[in-house]
């Protein structure tokens, strides 16, 4: 199907790229995310796509963003960090502006598919990905396909409740997974360790402004690489929570591998080692069945862009997006499940000959 465009929408930037069938990024375009969000952000996405379309011939555009996406992948139902973008029919708005088929996807789902197809999870039919950053996102691949659930909002791993009446989460619940195993949790674990043993925290604090409040995730990671005991303790606590959570998720999903991405994975084995130990220690029926392999993501910040570009390509290959015959294809499918003798005769359905994998469109009514 050739090249497609993937556009990853973040809180500060809109990053687009032309991606070929092998997952290689051929060109990129970057713009700032408009603070006002809404229609201005939709226009920025369209402008990013047009800039890339001027350089390469492409067949479709995929857009990934944090938030809930409708099951038909047309509408942003809710976005936590983008203003005035709830309930927006992005498919209609963007298709009108750029003239190409569009698919919308949750950013963690897109990243998971990118890793499954071209990164650390390639060749794995059953894979789970956790993106460990400010919070925890995720994606699930089952039988080689991305699993979205009945309403399109599956794999919100960060909001699995692990501690009854625990820390208050931004979602409104208490005790969510991301309150104990995310980048923000790493900071809290470090601050708690400093408060418990301030005399051994001077090295770590010196990497910031000297205060607990000024501590950053990068400072903790750098200190841990150099063997700082407080930083290592913070990673160990985070890894223990992360491994225990993955053990519970693995009982439900039974993945062959778990890919861990997001900013916190920059620490590599400093995080993965305690995570594996906790997984093995807390796994139900320990020792009675295989454990999933825990591996670091490979595509970094480009995973979502690459993944959503490939998802857009996959949808085009199924023939879902031809704006002329989409009604015809669905009617043929529904009617044929009842009877193979029904002919398409409604004059409101045009006869088309260009649809992929659709012989019915070219037949005379």
XYZ file of C-alpha atoms in Angstrom:
365
model
C 0.000 0.000 0.000
C 3.021 2.344 -0.008
C 3.641 5.282 2.290
C 1.337 6.662 4.936
C 1.551 9.537 7.403
C 1.581 9.131 11.163
C 0.959 12.139 13.408
C 1.536 11.965 17.151
C -0.199 14.705 19.131
C 1.375 15.607 22.455
C 0.802 18.296 25.032
C 3.586 20.488 23.613
C 4.215 19.291 20.053
C 2.572 17.760 17.001
C 5.045 15.401 15.320
C 4.278 13.972 11.891
C 6.181 11.574 9.693
C 5.947 9.748 6.381
C 6.373 6.038 7.098
C 6.996 3.268 4.583
C 5.781 -0.348 4.741
C 8.865 -1.392 6.714
C 8.280 1.137 9.462
C 11.031 3.475 8.268
C 10.420 7.185 8.742
C 11.198 8.974 5.460
C 10.492 12.556 6.498
C 9.189 14.437 9.535
C 7.406 17.690 10.313
C 6.977 19.250 13.733
C 4.742 22.026 15.010
C 3.844 23.375 18.434
C 0.577 22.199 19.964
C -1.770 25.209 20.163
C -2.660 25.950 23.763
C -6.282 26.606 22.877
C -6.643 23.089 21.404
C -9.970 22.581 19.646
C -10.301 23.536 15.992
C -6.909 25.250 16.039
C -5.237 21.978 16.965
C -7.180 20.109 14.284
C -5.981 22.691 11.753
C -2.379 22.257 12.950
C -2.639 18.506 12.409
C -4.013 19.077 8.905
C -1.199 21.540 8.126
C 1.370 18.998 9.325
C -0.120 16.360 7.036
C -0.220 18.744 4.066
C 3.434 19.656 4.568
C 4.383 15.991 4.331
C 1.954 15.290 1.483
C 3.812 17.914 -0.548
C 6.960 15.782 -0.300
C 5.619 12.234 -0.716
C 2.654 10.472 -2.238
C 0.698 8.884 0.614
C -2.509 6.872 0.848
C -3.828 7.755 4.308
C -3.139 9.518 7.604
C -3.130 8.161 11.146
C -3.374 10.397 14.206
C -2.490 9.296 17.745
C -3.293 11.273 20.884
C -3.711 10.681 24.598
C -7.331 10.131 25.542
C -10.366 8.000 24.858
C -11.068 7.250 21.198
C -14.413 5.909 19.967
C -14.557 2.263 18.937
C -14.901 3.245 15.249
C -11.749 5.384 15.644
C -13.362 8.533 14.345
C -14.025 10.620 17.458
C -11.922 11.854 20.374
C -14.283 11.177 23.266
C -12.142 12.747 25.990
C -8.620 14.143 26.225
C -7.044 14.797 29.631
C -4.393 17.324 28.570
C -5.826 19.056 25.485
C -8.367 21.863 25.707
C -11.673 21.852 23.841
C -11.098 18.488 22.150
C -13.754 16.323 23.773
C -16.360 14.742 21.503
C -14.633 16.027 18.358
C -15.268 14.094 15.139
C -11.671 14.213 13.959
C -12.288 11.829 11.099
C -14.786 14.165 9.449
C -12.874 17.366 10.246
C -9.493 16.124 9.057
C -10.773 14.265 5.994
C -12.475 17.469 4.851
C -9.245 19.445 5.261
C -6.689 17.049 3.788
C -8.744 14.940 1.387
C -7.343 11.602 2.533
C -8.724 8.794 4.711
C -7.943 9.265 8.397
C -7.774 6.894 11.349
C -7.612 8.053 14.988
C -5.951 5.994 17.714
C -5.066 6.287 21.387
C -1.361 7.115 21.706
C -0.475 4.114 23.892
C -2.307 1.749 21.534
C -0.424 3.263 18.612
C 2.918 2.866 20.409
C 2.087 -0.734 21.289
C 1.300 -1.525 17.664
C 4.502 0.164 16.517
C 6.552 -1.997 18.878
C 4.573 -5.111 17.957
C 5.037 -4.623 14.223
C 8.499 -3.085 13.978
C 10.097 -2.964 17.432
C 10.749 -5.032 20.524
C 7.569 -7.112 20.172
C 7.849 -8.059 16.512
C 7.036 -11.688 15.707
C 5.003 -11.951 18.924
C 1.303 -12.687 18.428
C 0.479 -12.106 22.093
C 2.083 -8.984 23.485
C 1.397 -6.375 26.120
C 3.029 -2.956 26.312
C 3.215 -0.582 29.240
C 4.282 3.005 28.668
C 5.747 4.200 31.960
C 6.019 7.970 31.996
C 4.196 10.593 34.014
C 1.458 7.973 34.302
C 1.059 4.485 32.867
C -0.537 3.726 29.516
C -0.701 0.484 27.623
C -1.691 -1.585 24.661
C -2.613 -5.213 24.039
C -1.932 -7.379 20.999
C -3.936 -10.615 20.877
C -3.570 -13.125 18.038
C -1.543 -10.554 16.123
C -4.221 -7.844 16.310
C -4.533 -4.745 18.461
C -7.226 -5.235 21.096
C -9.375 -2.188 21.827
C -12.350 -3.613 23.703
C -16.067 -3.085 23.180
C -15.918 0.712 23.469
C -12.394 1.375 22.252
C -10.882 2.171 25.659
C -9.154 -1.085 26.645
C -5.648 -1.274 28.172
C -5.904 1.720 30.506
C -3.502 -0.168 32.763
C -2.562 2.863 34.819
C -6.016 2.937 36.373
C -6.094 -0.639 37.565
C -6.645 -0.249 41.307
C -3.871 -1.929 43.273
C -4.295 -0.334 46.727
C -7.793 0.097 48.196
C -8.175 3.685 49.445
C -4.610 4.450 48.304
C -3.212 7.627 46.801
C -5.725 9.819 44.980
C -5.363 9.588 41.199
C -6.159 12.235 38.604
C -8.939 9.993 37.290
C -10.808 10.467 40.583
C -10.205 6.970 41.966
C -7.779 5.971 44.714
C -4.981 3.435 44.625
C -4.438 3.323 40.848
C -1.446 1.437 39.477
C 0.187 4.577 38.101
C 0.271 6.141 41.539
C 2.847 3.502 42.543
C 4.740 2.453 39.397
C 5.032 5.523 37.118
C 7.538 8.336 36.676
C 5.628 10.475 39.164
C 5.655 7.543 41.570
C 9.444 7.249 41.178
C 9.769 10.857 42.289
C 7.537 10.256 45.299
C 9.452 7.114 46.285
C 12.727 9.089 46.110
C 11.332 11.943 48.185
C 10.046 9.525 50.804
C 13.469 7.844 50.962
C 15.167 11.230 51.351
C 12.835 12.234 54.174
C 13.528 8.916 55.916
C 17.348 9.173 55.580
C 18.324 12.766 54.734
C 21.941 12.204 55.764
C 22.585 9.903 52.787
C 20.694 11.982 50.247
C 23.161 14.834 49.758
C 24.536 13.477 46.489
C 21.093 13.077 44.988
C 19.864 16.478 46.134
C 22.982 18.168 44.765
C 21.878 17.186 41.260
C 18.944 19.573 41.497
C 18.499 22.814 43.370
C 19.291 21.170 46.686
C 15.666 20.700 47.696
C 13.382 17.675 47.614
C 10.873 19.623 45.522
C 13.548 20.342 42.912
C 14.328 16.700 42.268
C 13.779 15.411 38.708
C 13.414 11.979 37.165
C 16.561 12.504 35.096
C 18.567 13.352 38.221
C 17.357 10.160 39.904
C 18.236 8.090 36.825
C 21.717 9.619 36.524
C 22.366 9.082 40.228
C 21.163 5.481 40.057
C 23.567 4.759 37.193
C 26.384 5.907 39.484
C 25.203 3.682 42.319
C 23.521 6.272 44.541
C 21.701 4.257 47.247
C 18.676 6.547 47.517
C 18.117 6.616 43.760
C 18.523 2.846 43.527
C 16.053 2.383 46.370
C 13.509 4.545 44.544
C 13.893 2.464 41.370
C 13.667 -0.735 43.375
C 10.376 0.337 44.968
C 8.983 1.413 41.597
C 10.086 -1.865 40.017
C 8.489 -3.896 42.790
C 5.136 -2.245 42.167
C 5.526 -2.507 38.402
C 6.379 -6.212 38.513
C 3.496 -7.025 40.836
C 1.081 -5.193 38.552
C 2.396 -6.971 35.477
C 1.961 -10.304 37.261
C -1.732 -9.556 37.792
C -2.178 -8.402 34.205
C -0.390 -11.496 32.917
C -2.872 -13.768 34.670
C -5.622 -12.034 32.706
C -3.934 -11.712 29.322
C -1.172 -14.362 29.232
C 1.211 -12.429 26.957
C 4.384 -13.967 25.569
C 6.234 -10.731 26.222
C 5.728 -7.426 27.968
C 7.368 -4.411 26.338
C 8.074 -1.502 28.664
C 8.392 1.936 27.108
C 8.058 5.541 28.199
C 10.587 7.874 29.745
C 11.329 5.773 32.822
C 12.702 2.885 30.736
C 15.720 5.065 29.956
C 17.103 3.546 33.161
C 17.237 0.130 31.463
C 18.104 -2.771 33.751
C 18.041 -0.503 36.798
C 14.254 -0.652 36.412
C 13.860 -3.974 34.618
C 15.807 -6.083 37.138
C 13.598 -5.355 40.193
C 10.542 -5.536 37.929
C 11.441 -9.060 36.794
C 12.164 -10.113 40.372
C 8.779 -8.853 41.539
C 7.016 -10.494 38.592
C 8.508 -13.876 39.433
C 7.872 -13.499 43.158
C 4.252 -12.345 42.906
C 3.023 -14.334 39.894
C 0.078 -16.559 40.866
C 0.854 -20.267 40.451
C 4.543 -19.348 40.491
C 6.742 -21.921 38.827
C 3.789 -23.790 37.325
C 3.714 -22.018 33.937
C 5.928 -19.877 31.660
C 6.411 -16.225 32.532
C 6.258 -13.449 29.939
C 9.552 -11.979 28.822
C 10.111 -8.396 30.005
C 11.926 -6.268 27.441
C 12.623 -2.599 26.842
C 10.922 -0.812 23.964
C 13.060 -0.109 20.886
C 11.330 2.673 18.972
C 11.398 5.353 21.660
C 9.329 8.472 21.053
C 8.669 7.426 17.439
C 6.668 4.314 18.367
C 3.290 6.062 18.278
C 3.971 7.817 14.988
C 5.152 4.610 13.303
C 2.350 2.548 14.826
C -0.528 4.802 13.850
C 0.844 5.188 10.314
C 0.785 1.409 9.948
C -2.723 1.171 11.407
C -3.906 3.677 8.803
C -2.261 1.560 6.100
C -3.942 -1.586 7.404
C -7.374 0.015 7.308
C -6.889 1.169 3.743
C -5.875 -2.348 2.719
C -9.218 -3.600 4.029
C -11.096 -1.153 1.804
C -12.938 0.522 4.692
C -12.184 4.098 3.821
C -13.272 4.633 0.233
C -15.635 7.583 0.753
C -17.724 6.569 -2.250
C -18.460 2.951 -1.493
C -18.223 2.570 2.261
C -22.013 2.275 2.497
C -22.081 -0.243 -0.323
C -19.477 -2.485 1.265
C -21.248 -2.547 4.607
C -24.614 -3.284 3.042
C -23.179 -6.141 0.968
C -21.600 -7.637 4.065
C -24.727 -7.401 6.222
C -27.092 -8.708 3.580
C -24.806 -11.549 2.563
C -24.886 -12.934 6.091
C -28.633 -13.444 5.605
C -28.814 -14.432 1.952
C -26.377 -14.715 -0.918
C -29.189 -14.033 -3.429
C -29.763 -10.340 -2.675
C -28.692 -7.915 -5.403
C -27.638 -4.290 -4.771
C -30.329 -2.262 -6.468
C -30.735 0.911 -4.417
C -29.956 3.782 -6.798
C -28.471 5.783 -3.916
C -25.526 3.394 -3.916
C -23.170 4.261 -6.786
C -21.451 1.506 -8.742
C -17.694 1.693 -8.165
C -14.853 -0.278 -9.666
C -11.864 0.930 -7.627
C -12.513 -0.617 -4.201
C -9.936 -2.975 -2.764
C -11.091 -6.533 -2.098
C -14.663 -5.758 -3.129
C -15.913 -7.555 -6.239
C -19.559 -6.667 -5.529
C -18.976 -2.986 -6.271
C -18.193 -3.625 -9.949
C -21.293 -5.719 -10.673
C -24.312 -4.305 -12.437
C -27.398 -3.962 -10.202
